[in-house]
C-alpha positions as a LaTeX table, in Angstrom:
\begin{tabular}{lrrr}
\hline
Residue & $x$ (\AA) & $y$ (\AA) & $z$ (\AA) \\
\hline
Unk1 & $-22.83$ & $-88.36$ & 97.63 \\
Unk2 & $-21.72$ & $-84.85$ & 97.75 \\
Unk3 & $-18.37$ & $-85.97$ & 96.08 \\
Unk4 & $-20.27$ & $-87.83$ & 93.30 \\
Unk5 & $-22.45$ & $-84.83$ & 92.79 \\
Unk6 & $-19.33$ & $-82.58$ & 92.54 \\
Unk7 & $-17.78$ & $-84.89$ & 90.06 \\
Unk8 & $-20.86$ & $-85.07$ & 88.03 \\
Unk9 & $-21.13$ & $-81.20$ & 88.07 \\
Unk10 & $-17.44$ & $-80.94$ & 87.09 \\
Unk11 & $-17.90$ & $-83.64$ & 84.42 \\
Unk12 & $-20.86$ & $-81.76$ & 82.99 \\
Unk13 & $-19.02$ & $-78.53$ & 82.96 \\
Unk14 & $-16.12$ & $-80.03$ & 81.36 \\
Unk15 & $-18.32$ & $-81.70$ & 78.72 \\
Unk16 & $-20.06$ & $-78.29$ & 78.22 \\
Unk17 & $-16.73$ & $-76.53$ & 77.88 \\
Unk18 & $-15.78$ & $-79.04$ & 75.21 \\
Unk19 & $-18.86$ & $-78.63$ & 73.39 \\
Unk20 & $-18.65$ & $-74.91$ & 73.45 \\
Unk21 & $-15.04$ & $-75.05$ & 72.46 \\
Unk22 & $-15.76$ & $-77.27$ & 69.67 \\
Unk23 & $-18.37$ & $-75.09$ & 68.20 \\
Unk24 & $-16.31$ & $-71.93$ & 68.74 \\
Unk25 & $-13.39$ & $-73.64$ & 66.88 \\
Unk26 & $-15.78$ & $-74.71$ & 64.23 \\
Unk27 & $-17.12$ & $-71.28$ & 63.84 \\
Unk28 & $-13.79$ & $-69.33$ & 64.04 \\
Unk29 & $-11.25$ & $-71.65$ & 62.38 \\
Unk30 & $-13.06$ & $-73.42$ & 59.58 \\
Unk31 & $-13.90$ & $-70.38$ & 57.74 \\
Unk32 & $-10.28$ & $-69.36$ & 58.00 \\
Unk33 & $-9.29$ & $-72.75$ & 56.56 \\
Unk34 & $-11.81$ & $-72.06$ & 53.66 \\
Unk35 & $-10.32$ & $-68.51$ & 53.17 \\
Unk36 & $-6.98$ & $-70.25$ & 52.95 \\
Unk37 & $-8.34$ & $-72.63$ & 50.36 \\
Unk38 & $-9.84$ & $-69.77$ & 48.42 \\
Unk39 & $-6.57$ & $-67.74$ & 48.52 \\
Unk40 & $-4.87$ & $-70.71$ & 47.21 \\
Unk41 & $-7.66$ & $-71.08$ & 44.44 \\
Unk42 & $-7.07$ & $-67.42$ & 43.64 \\
Unk43 & $-3.17$ & $-67.72$ & 43.51 \\
Unk44 & $-3.73$ & $-70.89$ & 41.23 \\
Unk45 & $-6.15$ & $-68.67$ & 39.08 \\
Unk46 & $-3.75$ & $-65.89$ & 38.82 \\
Unk47 & $-1.13$ & $-68.40$ & 37.63 \\
Unk48 & $-3.39$ & $-70.07$ & 35.30 \\
Unk49 & $-4.58$ & $-66.91$ & 33.63 \\
Unk50 & $-1.09$ & $-65.47$ & 32.88 \\
Unk51 & $-0.52$ & $-63.78$ & 29.62 \\
Unk52 & 1.19 & $-66.87$ & 28.35 \\
Unk53 & $-1.61$ & $-69.06$ & 29.32 \\
Unk54 & $-4.08$ & $-66.86$ & 27.62 \\
Unk55 & $-1.87$ & $-66.85$ & 24.42 \\
Unk56 & $-1.47$ & $-70.63$ & 24.49 \\
Unk57 & $-5.12$ & $-71.29$ & 24.63 \\
Unk58 & $-5.87$ & $-68.83$ & 21.91 \\
Unk59 & $-3.11$ & $-70.61$ & 19.75 \\
Unk60 & $-4.81$ & $-73.83$ & 20.27 \\
Unk61 & $-7.68$ & $-72.49$ & 18.00 \\
Unk62 & $-5.07$ & $-72.85$ & 15.16 \\
Unk63 & $-5.83$ & $-71.49$ & 11.69 \\
Unk64 & $-9.62$ & $-70.80$ & 11.55 \\
Unk65 & $-11.84$ & $-69.69$ & 8.72 \\
Unk66 & $-13.77$ & $-66.48$ & 10.04 \\
Unk67 & $-15.45$ & $-65.37$ & 6.76 \\
Unk68 & $-16.46$ & $-66.69$ & 3.45 \\
Unk69 & $-17.21$ & $-65.12$ & 0.23 \\
Unk70 & $-19.02$ & $-67.28$ & $-2.72$ \\
Unk71 & $-19.56$ & $-66.06$ & $-6.22$ \\
Unk72 & $-20.51$ & $-67.27$ & $-9.79$ \\
Unk73 & $-18.12$ & $-66.00$ & $-12.38$ \\
Unk74 & $-19.31$ & $-65.33$ & $-15.98$ \\
Unk75 & $-16.73$ & $-65.17$ & $-18.64$ \\
Unk76 & $-16.71$ & $-64.34$ & $-22.27$ \\
Unk77 & $-14.11$ & $-65.70$ & $-24.50$ \\
Unk78 & $-13.39$ & $-65.08$ & $-28.09$ \\
Unk79 & $-10.69$ & $-65.54$ & $-30.56$ \\
Unk80 & $-10.12$ & $-64.78$ & $-34.12$ \\
Unk81 & $-7.20$ & $-65.51$ & $-36.49$ \\
Unk82 & $-5.22$ & $-62.38$ & $-37.15$ \\
Unk83 & $-2.62$ & $-60.87$ & $-39.49$ \\
Unk84 & $-0.83$ & $-58.41$ & $-37.43$ \\
Unk85 & $-3.71$ & $-56.32$ & $-35.78$ \\
Unk86 & $-6.08$ & $-57.20$ & $-38.54$ \\
Unk87 & $-8.75$ & $-59.96$ & $-37.44$ \\
Unk88 & $-9.53$ & $-62.14$ & $-40.43$ \\
Unk89 & $-13.28$ & $-62.31$ & $-40.97$ \\
Unk90 & $-15.31$ & $-65.51$ & $-40.42$ \\
Unk91 & $-12.57$ & $-66.95$ & $-38.23$ \\
Unk92 & $-14.12$ & $-66.01$ & $-34.80$ \\
Unk93 & $-14.55$ & $-68.56$ & $-32.08$ \\
Unk94 & $-16.42$ & $-67.57$ & $-28.89$ \\
Unk95 & $-17.75$ & $-69.06$ & $-25.71$ \\
Unk96 & $-19.69$ & $-67.71$ & $-22.73$ \\
Unk97 & $-19.47$ & $-69.93$ & $-19.57$ \\
Unk98 & $-19.85$ & $-69.76$ & $-15.82$ \\
Unk99 & $-18.55$ & $-71.45$ & $-12.84$ \\
Unk100 & $-19.09$ & $-71.03$ & $-9.00$ \\
Unk101 & $-16.17$ & $-70.44$ & $-6.44$ \\
Unk102 & $-15.67$ & $-70.00$ & $-2.82$ \\
Unk103 & $-12.95$ & $-67.76$ & $-1.19$ \\
Unk104 & $-12.42$ & $-68.24$ & 2.60 \\
Unk105 & $-10.39$ & $-65.84$ & 4.78 \\
Unk106 & $-9.36$ & $-66.31$ & 8.39 \\
Unk107 & $-6.82$ & $-66.03$ & 11.05 \\
Unk108 & $-3.86$ & $-68.18$ & 12.17 \\
Unk109 & $-4.33$ & $-67.86$ & 15.91 \\
Unk110 & $-0.90$ & $-69.76$ & 16.47 \\
Unk111 & 0.66 & $-66.51$ & 15.70 \\
Unk112 & $-1.04$ & $-64.43$ & 18.50 \\
Unk113 & 0.72 & $-62.39$ & 20.93 \\
Unk114 & $-0.59$ & $-61.40$ & 24.47 \\
Unk115 & 0.66 & $-58.80$ & 26.76 \\
Unk116 & $-0.99$ & $-58.83$ & 30.19 \\
Unk117 & $-0.16$ & $-55.63$ & 32.08 \\
Unk118 & $-1.03$ & $-56.02$ & 35.77 \\
Unk119 & $-0.13$ & $-52.38$ & 36.47 \\
Unk120 & $-2.47$ & $-50.73$ & 33.90 \\
Unk121 & $-4.88$ & $-53.79$ & 34.16 \\
Unk122 & $-4.88$ & $-54.24$ & 30.50 \\
Unk123 & $-4.66$ & $-57.36$ & 28.28 \\
Unk124 & $-3.46$ & $-56.57$ & 24.82 \\
Unk125 & $-4.11$ & $-59.38$ & 22.28 \\
Unk126 & $-2.15$ & $-59.06$ & 18.99 \\
Unk127 & $-3.63$ & $-61.16$ & 16.25 \\
Unk128 & $-1.65$ & $-61.73$ & 12.85 \\
Unk129 & $-3.20$ & $-60.08$ & 9.57 \\
Unk130 & $-6.09$ & $-61.83$ & 8.31 \\
Unk131 & $-5.35$ & $-63.82$ & 5.00 \\
Unk132 & $-7.18$ & $-65.80$ & 2.38 \\
Unk133 & $-6.98$ & $-69.31$ & 3.40 \\
Unk134 & $-8.29$ & $-70.97$ & 0.30 \\
Unk135 & $-9.82$ & $-69.97$ & $-2.97$ \\
Unk136 & $-11.46$ & $-72.86$ & $-4.75$ \\
Unk137 & $-13.33$ & $-73.43$ & $-7.91$ \\
Unk138 & $-16.23$ & $-75.82$ & $-8.09$ \\
Unk139 & $-15.38$ & $-77.35$ & $-11.50$ \\
Unk140 & $-18.60$ & $-79.36$ & $-11.28$ \\
Unk141 & $-20.52$ & $-76.12$ & $-11.43$ \\
Unk142 & $-19.22$ & $-75.28$ & $-14.84$ \\
Unk143 & $-21.77$ & $-74.36$ & $-17.37$ \\
Unk144 & $-21.26$ & $-73.50$ & $-21.04$ \\
Unk145 & $-24.03$ & $-70.97$ & $-22.39$ \\
Unk146 & $-22.99$ & $-70.16$ & $-25.89$ \\
Unk147 & $-20.40$ & $-71.87$ & $-28.08$ \\
Unk148 & $-19.51$ & $-70.70$ & $-31.43$ \\
Unk149 & $-16.72$ & $-72.75$ & $-33.13$ \\
Unk150 & $-14.98$ & $-71.99$ & $-36.51$ \\
Unk151 & $-13.22$ & $-74.61$ & $-38.45$ \\
Unk152 & $-10.77$ & $-71.99$ & $-39.60$ \\
Unk153 & $-9.76$ & $-71.25$ & $-35.96$ \\
Unk154 & $-10.20$ & $-74.45$ & $-33.97$ \\
Unk155 & $-10.00$ & $-73.52$ & $-30.18$ \\
Unk156 & $-10.98$ & $-76.02$ & $-27.32$ \\
Unk157 & $-12.57$ & $-74.29$ & $-24.50$ \\
Unk158 & $-10.91$ & $-76.64$ & $-22.12$ \\
Unk159 & $-7.56$ & $-75.09$ & $-22.85$ \\
Unk160 & $-8.80$ & $-71.89$ & $-21.62$ \\
Unk161 & $-10.80$ & $-73.08$ & $-18.71$ \\
Unk162 & $-7.68$ & $-75.13$ & $-17.34$ \\
Unk163 & $-6.19$ & $-71.80$ & $-16.50$ \\
Unk164 & $-8.25$ & $-70.64$ & $-13.53$ \\
Unk165 & $-5.27$ & $-68.95$ & $-11.81$ \\
Unk166 & $-5.86$ & $-65.39$ & $-13.22$ \\
Unk167 & $-9.54$ & $-65.80$ & $-12.97$ \\
Unk168 & $-9.44$ & $-66.60$ & $-9.31$ \\
Unk169 & $-7.01$ & $-63.72$ & $-8.59$ \\
Unk170 & $-9.45$ & $-61.35$ & $-10.07$ \\
Unk171 & $-12.37$ & $-62.87$ & $-7.89$ \\
Unk172 & $-10.14$ & $-62.66$ & $-4.65$ \\
Unk173 & $-9.56$ & $-58.97$ & $-5.36$ \\
Unk174 & $-13.34$ & $-58.38$ & $-5.83$ \\
Unk175 & $-13.92$ & $-60.41$ & $-2.45$ \\
Unk176 & $-11.36$ & $-58.12$ & $-0.73$ \\
Unk177 & $-12.98$ & $-54.91$ & $-2.24$ \\
Unk178 & $-16.28$ & $-56.18$ & $-0.95$ \\
Unk179 & $-15.12$ & $-56.47$ & 2.59 \\
Unk180 & $-14.11$ & $-60.02$ & 3.02 \\
Unk181 & $-11.06$ & $-59.30$ & 5.04 \\
Unk182 & $-12.86$ & $-56.69$ & 7.08 \\
Unk183 & $-15.54$ & $-59.32$ & 7.91 \\
Unk184 & $-12.78$ & $-61.89$ & 8.80 \\
Unk185 & $-11.25$ & $-59.39$ & 11.31 \\
Unk186 & $-14.62$ & $-58.54$ & 12.96 \\
Unk187 & $-15.42$ & $-62.16$ & 13.36 \\
Unk188 & $-12.03$ & $-63.03$ & 14.69 \\
Unk189 & $-12.51$ & $-60.11$ & 17.41 \\
Unk190 & $-15.89$ & $-61.57$ & 18.20 \\
Unk191 & $-14.35$ & $-64.92$ & 18.81 \\
Unk192 & $-11.47$ & $-63.50$ & 20.99 \\
Unk193 & $-13.96$ & $-61.27$ & 23.12 \\
Unk194 & $-16.13$ & $-64.23$ & 23.68 \\
Unk195 & $-13.24$ & $-66.23$ & 25.01 \\
Unk196 & $-12.02$ & $-63.47$ & 27.22 \\
Unk197 & $-15.60$ & $-62.97$ & 28.68 \\
Unk198 & $-15.56$ & $-66.63$ & 29.46 \\
Unk199 & $-12.35$ & $-66.23$ & 31.73 \\
Unk200 & $-14.32$ & $-63.50$ & 33.70 \\
Unk201 & $-11.15$ & $-61.67$ & 34.69 \\
Unk202 & $-12.25$ & $-58.73$ & 36.85 \\
Unk203 & $-10.88$ & $-55.11$ & 36.51 \\
Unk204 & $-9.13$ & $-55.86$ & 33.15 \\
Unk205 & $-9.59$ & $-54.40$ & 29.82 \\
Unk206 & $-8.93$ & $-56.33$ & 26.85 \\
Unk207 & $-7.74$ & $-54.65$ & 23.71 \\
Unk208 & $-7.45$ & $-56.30$ & 20.36 \\
Unk209 & $-5.01$ & $-55.33$ & 17.61 \\
Unk210 & $-3.94$ & $-56.89$ & 14.37 \\
Unk211 & $-0.16$ & $-56.95$ & 13.37 \\
Unk212 & 0.54 & $-54.42$ & 10.88 \\
Unk213 & $-2.30$ & $-52.22$ & 11.73 \\
Unk214 & $-1.60$ & $-48.82$ & 13.09 \\
Unk215 & $-4.05$ & $-47.55$ & 15.74 \\
\hline
\end{tabular}
């Protein structure tokens, strides 16, 4: 009976020891395992967020419109038959017309360069210069306000209107003078800053520059 009691006592102590060992092991080693996983995850994140990875992700944006300028152009056209510099009276033909247009500026993000400096903890993102992506005239918006034809100087307004190239160039310059490219730059920076904020890279400073720009 004493042997059975002794055996039961030893068995109980052994079971208790195993239980205690189990919980100690669970408490001490499982967190270490988790730490290893976290370390592996951190290593993976470091690799994932290399400068090349950041550049590749930005490049995936492609060519993006970041600013738009709309306008209504009013044009006055008149023509008279001449002899040298002398305008022949009663031969004047004139038109006043308008049309609407849209000019879009943006950035080709595929040309982005990224320099991630782990020593200075800086990420320098160099974007290409902003450019005018498109300049379109809405020909359906064409309106003719005043038309004065002269049988001695037959001129068709369509011959003049078909040549929009010079008119578009002048409107593009107006758009630039009014800050279209500056707006495109500012909006491009907002896009990049939002993207970098979403990455949540601690202790790094992001600097954004544009190619051809002297800081």
